[in-house]
Amino acid sequence: MKAVVIHEAGPPSALKLETLPIPTPAEDEVLIRVKAFGLNRSEMFTRQGHSPNVKFPRVLGIEAAGVVEKCPSGKFQPGDKVASAMAGMGRDFDGGYAEYTCPKAKNTQLLETDLDWTVIGAVPEMLQTAYGSLFKSLKLQPTDRLLVRGGTTSVGLAAAAIARNHGCFVAGTTRKSDQASAELMRKSGVQQVIIDDGNIAKKVKDNKFTKVLELIGTTTLWDSLRCVVEGGIVCMTGIVGERALDLKCAYSFFRS
């Protein structure tokens, strides 16, 4: 099979197209012929050398969607449409940047859809991240006022749509003041568009939020923590701001 392999951390040129043996599934695994996979920032960070637990060489890709080739346990049948994400994919074992991948069957989901593979490939990690952040971390309730910090990101748009369908009031931020960005968020359920100048807390001080989904990261986390009411929850899921968590900074904040 063809696969994109990384042997050492580096720029995009560190990713090499190579030929590897098709993996053989164990009893608890499923062999998937990959039709599409999403590209994630976590893979970029791994490629740059920021994932010390990932051993090279490795086929990256924390998600994949495709068709079942073999499933020794019988959980899936050949030809089934499936998707899998996380659980070590692309980190502990070779992932989605290949023609085949071999995740655990328990971490694979049967799909019943006629959507195009280009759409299916973008869905697994995005929706898993949005849903998990909203309901597992933020404990979202229909009565919540939610702020999505990073509202035009894929996870932000998905989270806004899910939260709005759940009955929540949803606000979203964008650094761009153009109509297109605002309209994109509104189509996904955002009711209040806030232009992010780095000081959202000042803008919402008289009408704070019960929950904040922080997708920018540590560059805006401090400000986001000041956007919630007393007893509110902030979940930092994204790091599109590209700065690692400064633990000293976080410690100082919670001490203040």
Steps between C-alpha positions, in 0.01 A plus 500: 500500500599863459548693823637833615777425749695728731843384621604810694343827606525787257325715239230362267775352283566253785187315385600240241280294268609138538382145438420292809343158560124501551445442874345174619215551750508324835184343641391829660593720203347596168685560175366812328566597140528874544283716277555835675659648808506840666809709568541609861723745680609227741664324205678821410633529855614136490673560168675801654628287788264610777364152580783331693300181556464436126777277370627536144474368235125542507208540264313799642124558490278489808184427299388316188185402317466218253381150419557184704733249339531249786360472852596177677249551783207529260389833648515648148452345160720559195367800314357674807557875511677593822697772672751495782687766695740544790573212741865501392442525125791671330685512830531153654433324170497606135208723417295646221767641268497174307291279275428269795490534877425250774330645812320316777151389400357648823626843395344475154152622411269359233373771265165502323530792261512591135711809558807546283825367646645851496230599748516181706877532534469840665242396757629244758757695701322834455165379633658285771697799624204740490255258662741387769597856588139612531348211688782322680704803603260796499197297616291707260136565589228659283492798737869578452646807334798367302793694359703327229842664493622428147159489338614458139711189564351169387451384860357840591242487223404144591475588869280800426259291295480226763452748786235698316308182420524419872317825578791713619571865427822497295754777444812460289817699447700584191796729443359600162240773470388397150143400432598158367644383833196621691260338255691171516456488877135603486426218258639261762279637777699789646261771620756755616818568301782661700809646336798367693749773587650293782281661766160333478458507879466877494234482229285244686561608861133591549367184338744216553466140385437185700726293272795582273651269240857625452641398162779757459702380798728665748522824302140577596436263793563760769242732344251216448517407867371848576205459263311252718271558793599376844475122490518494120721261305771563240619209285823555306486257211690671218844652460469678167688787666804268475635568848543219747342519845703718730448328834665781694260747341199280578617449859542874545149562367331258736699640790384854416 
